[in-house]
Amino acid sequence: DGVKGTDAVRVGPLRLVGSGAAKASHVKQAAFLMFGIAACAGLALALMTTLWLVLVGAAAILAAWTYTGGPRPYGYAGWGEVFVFVFFGVVATTGTQFVVAEELTLAGLVASVAVGCIACSLLVINNLRDIPGDTVADKKTLAVVMGDQGTRDLYKWLMFFALAMSVALTFFSFFYLLALLSLPLVSKSVRAVNSGASGTAL
């Protein structure tokens, strides 16, 4: 985003490259260093469980890089939320379950939907805030495509489904009801989005 100029004018937190606080080449080197550390940790886990995790890890790294990197970044074509749901939700949750318990269960899959919805909601609210700047920069996020009200509605549905999945998980254990402790915070954020919060308020 910094190289493409998308971060030149931001409402949200400072971005290293876009603000000029760091060189693009240095941020790129740091990113690849983190990819390398993650790959080593992932390989260790794969050796202890199954080498199929190497393919999952490679797919995750590729998805991370091509979100805004490369000639045709999918984050600029409205696919960001889909990949965030898959990799931050389903893959991260079920992958963690498999590494810890060496099994995949229906409960883990349902939980991964809840986590995916929450991860998506963070991207949705950031992209909602950035609609004006992204529109000017020709970054066609899902928020830009759906428009302001559509994006606000999507955020509310994501929060609803995250809580609904938590309730559904009580079929496996009543401990999942603890997730409902987040209801006051969820309600606060939904009210803010519903009332038209914009800019830094998001």
mmCIF file of C-alpha atoms in Angstrom:
data_model
loop_
_atom_site.group_PDB
_atom_site.id
_atom_site.type_symbol
_atom_site.label_atom_id
_atom_site.label_comp_id
_atom_site.label_asym_id
_atom_site.label_seq_id
_atom_site.Cartn_x
_atom_site.Cartn_y
_atom_site.Cartn_z
ATOM 1 C CA ASP A 1 0.000 0.000 0.000
ATOM 2 C CA GLY A 2 2.836 2.381 0.788
ATOM 3 C CA VAL A 3 4.566 1.716 -2.533
ATOM 4 C CA LYS A 4 1.314 1.999 -4.473
ATOM 5 C CA GLY A 5 0.478 5.293 -2.754
ATOM 6 C CA THR A 6 -2.695 3.976 -1.111
ATOM 7 C CA ASP A 7 -1.422 4.984 2.330
ATOM 8 C CA ALA A 8 -0.422 8.511 1.271
ATOM 9 C CA VAL A 9 -3.487 9.975 2.988
ATOM 10 C CA ARG A 10 -4.762 7.968 5.942
ATOM 11 C CA VAL A 11 -7.329 8.498 8.650
ATOM 12 C CA GLY A 12 -6.211 5.478 10.663
ATOM 13 C CA PRO A 13 -2.954 4.650 12.428
ATOM 14 C CA LEU A 14 0.373 5.718 10.931
ATOM 15 C CA ARG A 15 1.784 3.357 8.293
ATOM 16 C CA LEU A 16 5.536 2.965 8.102
ATOM 17 C CA VAL A 17 6.087 3.313 4.361
ATOM 18 C CA GLY A 18 3.169 5.609 3.560
ATOM 19 C CA SER A 19 4.215 8.092 6.242
ATOM 20 C CA GLY A 20 7.877 7.969 5.248
ATOM 21 C CA ALA A 21 8.896 6.647 8.674
ATOM 22 C CA ALA A 22 10.628 3.652 7.049
ATOM 23 C CA LYS A 23 11.895 2.648 3.622
ATOM 24 C CA ALA A 24 9.818 0.184 1.622
ATOM 25 C CA SER A 25 12.883 -2.052 1.189
ATOM 26 C CA HIS A 26 13.414 -2.255 4.970
ATOM 27 C CA VAL A 27 9.780 -3.110 5.643
ATOM 28 C CA LYS A 28 9.947 -5.763 2.918
ATOM 29 C CA GLN A 29 13.062 -7.288 4.497
ATOM 30 C CA ALA A 30 11.357 -7.337 7.900
ATOM 31 C CA ALA A 31 8.303 -9.005 6.359
ATOM 32 C CA PHE A 32 10.386 -11.757 4.780
ATOM 33 C CA LEU A 33 12.269 -12.234 8.044
ATOM 34 C CA MET A 34 8.941 -12.777 9.822
ATOM 35 C CA PHE A 35 7.813 -15.152 7.048
ATOM 36 C CA GLY A 36 11.047 -17.095 7.574
ATOM 37 C CA ILE A 37 10.601 -17.348 11.348
ATOM 38 C CA ALA A 38 6.982 -18.420 10.901
ATOM 39 C CA ALA A 39 7.991 -20.995 8.284
ATOM 40 C CA CYS A 40 10.601 -22.507 10.620
ATOM 41 C CA ALA A 41 8.086 -22.733 13.466
ATOM 42 C CA GLY A 42 5.515 -24.205 11.086
ATOM 43 C CA LEU A 43 8.003 -26.779 9.785
ATOM 44 C CA ALA A 44 8.758 -27.875 13.348
ATOM 45 C CA LEU A 45 5.031 -28.351 13.995
ATOM 46 C CA ALA A 46 4.624 -30.194 10.690
ATOM 47 C CA LEU A 47 7.442 -32.591 11.567
ATOM 48 C CA MET A 48 5.679 -33.357 14.859
ATOM 49 C CA THR A 49 2.261 -33.895 13.238
ATOM 50 C CA THR A 50 1.955 -34.103 9.440
ATOM 51 C CA LEU A 51 3.932 -32.686 6.540
ATOM 52 C CA TRP A 52 0.638 -31.593 4.957
ATOM 53 C CA LEU A 53 0.969 -28.545 7.211
ATOM 54 C CA VAL A 54 3.894 -27.395 5.068
ATOM 55 C CA LEU A 55 1.458 -26.890 2.171
ATOM 56 C CA VAL A 56 -0.977 -25.071 4.472
ATOM 57 C CA GLY A 57 1.812 -22.803 5.694
ATOM 58 C CA ALA A 58 3.024 -22.114 2.168
ATOM 59 C CA ALA A 59 -0.525 -21.206 1.123
ATOM 60 C CA ALA A 60 -0.828 -18.885 4.133
ATOM 61 C CA ILE A 61 2.439 -17.097 3.296
ATOM 62 C CA LEU A 62 1.399 -16.757 -0.351
ATOM 63 C CA ALA A 63 -1.985 -15.354 0.716
ATOM 64 C CA ALA A 64 -0.301 -12.895 3.091
ATOM 65 C CA TRP A 65 2.042 -11.610 0.392
ATOM 66 C CA THR A 66 -0.490 -11.347 -2.435
ATOM 67 C CA TYR A 67 -3.041 -9.485 -0.276
ATOM 68 C CA THR A 68 -1.450 -6.177 -1.291
ATOM 69 C CA GLY A 69 1.757 -7.395 -2.986
ATOM 70 C CA GLY A 70 2.465 -8.585 -6.473
ATOM 71 C CA PRO A 71 1.061 -7.431 -9.818
ATOM 72 C CA ARG A 72 -2.591 -8.316 -9.030
ATOM 73 C CA PRO A 73 -3.191 -8.053 -5.262
ATOM 74 C CA TYR A 74 -6.547 -9.572 -4.304
ATOM 75 C CA GLY A 75 -7.011 -6.976 -1.551
ATOM 76 C CA TYR A 76 -7.495 -4.456 -4.359
ATOM 77 C CA ALA A 77 -10.205 -6.587 -5.977
ATOM 78 C CA GLY A 78 -12.625 -7.052 -3.072
ATOM 79 C CA TRP A 79 -11.419 -10.504 -1.991
ATOM 80 C CA GLY A 80 -9.696 -9.503 1.254
ATOM 81 C CA GLU A 81 -12.532 -10.562 3.562
ATOM 82 C CA VAL A 82 -12.812 -13.998 1.951
ATOM 83 C CA PHE A 83 -9.122 -14.760 2.454
ATOM 84 C CA VAL A 84 -9.112 -13.318 5.984
ATOM 85 C CA PHE A 85 -12.085 -15.536 6.875
ATOM 86 C CA VAL A 86 -10.350 -18.603 5.453
ATOM 87 C CA PHE A 87 -6.833 -18.058 6.812
ATOM 88 C CA PHE A 88 -7.407 -16.115 10.054
ATOM 89 C CA GLY A 89 -10.558 -18.085 10.845
ATOM 90 C CA VAL A 90 -10.884 -21.599 9.444
ATOM 91 C CA VAL A 91 -7.215 -22.391 8.794
ATOM 92 C CA ALA A 92 -5.858 -20.766 11.972
ATOM 93 C CA THR A 93 -8.453 -22.317 14.279
ATOM 94 C CA THR A 94 -8.709 -25.820 12.847
ATOM 95 C CA GLY A 95 -4.966 -25.838 12.193
ATOM 96 C CA THR A 96 -4.275 -25.016 15.829
ATOM 97 C CA GLN A 97 -6.719 -27.692 16.951
ATOM 98 C CA PHE A 98 -5.005 -30.257 14.753
ATOM 99 C CA VAL A 99 -1.517 -29.356 15.974
ATOM 100 C CA VAL A 100 -2.609 -29.530 19.630
ATOM 101 C CA ALA A 101 -5.025 -32.493 19.548
ATOM 102 C CA GLU A 102 -4.084 -34.134 16.219
ATOM 103 C CA GLU A 103 -7.731 -34.270 15.217
ATOM 104 C CA LEU A 104 -10.321 -32.134 13.468
ATOM 105 C CA THR A 105 -13.801 -31.907 14.979
ATOM 106 C CA LEU A 106 -17.125 -30.310 14.173
ATOM 107 C CA ALA A 107 -16.745 -28.109 17.249
ATOM 108 C CA GLY A 108 -13.424 -26.843 15.916
ATOM 109 C CA LEU A 109 -14.976 -26.056 12.549
ATOM 110 C CA VAL A 110 -17.884 -24.158 14.132
ATOM 111 C CA ALA A 111 -15.452 -22.248 16.344
ATOM 112 C CA SER A 112 -13.393 -21.385 13.275
ATOM 113 C CA VAL A 113 -16.453 -19.723 11.718
ATOM 114 C CA ALA A 114 -16.850 -17.536 14.812
ATOM 115 C CA VAL A 115 -13.166 -16.581 14.750
ATOM 116 C CA GLY A 116 -13.326 -15.958 11.001
ATOM 117 C CA CYS A 117 -16.279 -13.611 11.459
ATOM 118 C CA ILE A 118 -14.422 -11.636 14.116
ATOM 119 C CA ALA A 119 -11.266 -11.426 11.993
ATOM 120 C CA CYS A 120 -13.349 -10.296 9.013
ATOM 121 C CA SER A 121 -15.121 -7.684 11.099
ATOM 122 C CA LEU A 122 -11.783 -6.017 11.872
ATOM 123 C CA LEU A 123 -10.952 -5.762 8.186
ATOM 124 C CA VAL A 124 -14.484 -4.609 7.359
ATOM 125 C CA ILE A 125 -14.433 -1.778 9.898
ATOM 126 C CA ASN A 126 -10.960 -0.671 8.748
ATOM 127 C CA ASN A 127 -12.082 -0.710 5.124
ATOM 128 C CA LEU A 128 -15.278 1.151 6.072
ATOM 129 C CA ARG A 129 -13.127 3.895 7.579
ATOM 130 C CA ASP A 130 -10.907 3.947 4.472
ATOM 131 C CA ILE A 131 -13.647 4.080 1.789
ATOM 132 C CA PRO A 132 -12.929 7.725 0.810
ATOM 133 C CA GLY A 133 -9.167 7.256 0.499
ATOM 134 C CA ASP A 134 -9.390 3.828 -1.128
ATOM 135 C CA THR A 135 -11.881 5.148 -3.681
ATOM 136 C CA VAL A 136 -9.471 7.917 -4.690
ATOM 137 C CA ALA A 137 -6.561 5.433 -4.804
ATOM 138 C CA ASP A 138 -8.648 3.024 -6.935
ATOM 139 C CA LYS A 139 -8.340 0.295 -4.283
ATOM 140 C CA LYS A 140 -11.556 -1.664 -4.811
ATOM 141 C CA THR A 141 -12.003 -3.231 -1.401
ATOM 142 C CA LEU A 142 -15.268 -4.988 -0.619
ATOM 143 C CA ALA A 143 -16.271 -1.846 1.304
ATOM 144 C CA VAL A 144 -15.731 0.333 -1.760
ATOM 145 C CA VAL A 145 -17.793 -2.094 -3.852
ATOM 146 C CA MET A 146 -20.610 -2.443 -1.284
ATOM 147 C CA GLY A 147 -20.691 1.205 -0.273
ATOM 148 C CA ASP A 148 -20.983 2.777 3.168
ATOM 149 C CA GLN A 149 -24.349 1.359 4.284
ATOM 150 C CA GLY A 150 -23.748 -2.094 2.832
ATOM 151 C CA THR A 151 -20.434 -2.308 4.690
ATOM 152 C CA ARG A 152 -22.058 -1.235 7.953
ATOM 153 C CA ASP A 153 -24.691 -3.948 7.502
ATOM 154 C CA LEU A 154 -21.978 -6.529 6.776
ATOM 155 C CA TYR A 155 -20.187 -5.607 10.001
ATOM 156 C CA LYS A 156 -23.377 -6.125 12.006
ATOM 157 C CA TRP A 157 -24.029 -9.523 10.381
ATOM 158 C CA LEU A 158 -20.470 -10.668 11.068
ATOM 159 C CA MET A 159 -20.863 -9.784 14.747
ATOM 160 C CA PHE A 160 -24.224 -11.574 14.852
ATOM 161 C CA PHE A 161 -22.841 -14.760 13.285
ATOM 162 C CA ALA A 162 -19.804 -14.757 15.587
ATOM 163 C CA LEU A 163 -22.118 -14.742 18.606
ATOM 164 C CA ALA A 164 -24.532 -17.209 16.982
ATOM 165 C CA MET A 165 -21.685 -19.690 16.434
ATOM 166 C CA SER A 166 -20.693 -19.271 20.078
ATOM 167 C CA VAL A 167 -24.230 -20.194 21.116
ATOM 168 C CA ALA A 168 -24.221 -23.137 18.680
ATOM 169 C CA LEU A 169 -21.046 -24.394 20.347
ATOM 170 C CA THR A 170 -22.962 -24.932 23.601
ATOM 171 C CA PHE A 171 -24.139 -28.223 22.042
ATOM 172 C CA PHE A 172 -20.567 -29.375 22.657
ATOM 173 C CA SER A 173 -19.915 -27.620 25.984
ATOM 174 C CA PHE A 174 -21.649 -24.983 28.089
ATOM 175 C CA PHE A 175 -18.262 -23.332 28.624
ATOM 176 C CA TYR A 176 -18.674 -21.721 25.209
ATOM 177 C CA LEU A 177 -21.335 -19.478 26.727
ATOM 178 C CA LEU A 178 -18.424 -17.524 28.202
ATOM 179 C CA ALA A 179 -18.088 -15.962 24.752
ATOM 180 C CA LEU A 180 -21.302 -14.060 25.490
ATOM 181 C CA LEU A 181 -19.340 -12.017 28.040
ATOM 182 C CA SER A 182 -18.226 -10.045 24.995
ATOM 183 C CA LEU A 183 -21.827 -8.967 24.310
ATOM 184 C CA PRO A 184 -21.495 -5.479 25.916
ATOM 185 C CA LEU A 185 -18.427 -4.703 23.778
ATOM 186 C CA VAL A 186 -20.031 -6.133 20.650
ATOM 187 C CA SER A 187 -23.177 -4.101 21.289
ATOM 188 C CA LYS A 188 -21.121 -0.943 21.787
ATOM 189 C CA SER A 189 -19.271 -1.387 18.489
ATOM 190 C CA VAL A 190 -22.445 -2.295 16.569
ATOM 191 C CA ARG A 191 -24.242 0.780 17.952
ATOM 192 C CA ALA A 192 -21.337 2.994 16.901
ATOM 193 C CA VAL A 193 -21.276 1.560 13.384
ATOM 194 C CA ASN A 194 -25.063 1.685 13.157
ATOM 195 C CA SER A 195 -25.144 5.341 14.241
ATOM 196 C CA GLY A 196 -22.803 6.361 11.412
ATOM 197 C CA ALA A 197 -19.421 6.535 13.140
ATOM 198 C CA SER A 198 -16.690 7.514 10.704
ATOM 199 C CA GLY A 199 -13.000 8.376 10.495
ATOM 200 C CA THR A 200 -11.041 7.951 13.700
ATOM 201 C CA ALA A 201 -14.214 6.957 15.585
ATOM 202 C CA LEU A 202 -14.052 3.654 13.735
#
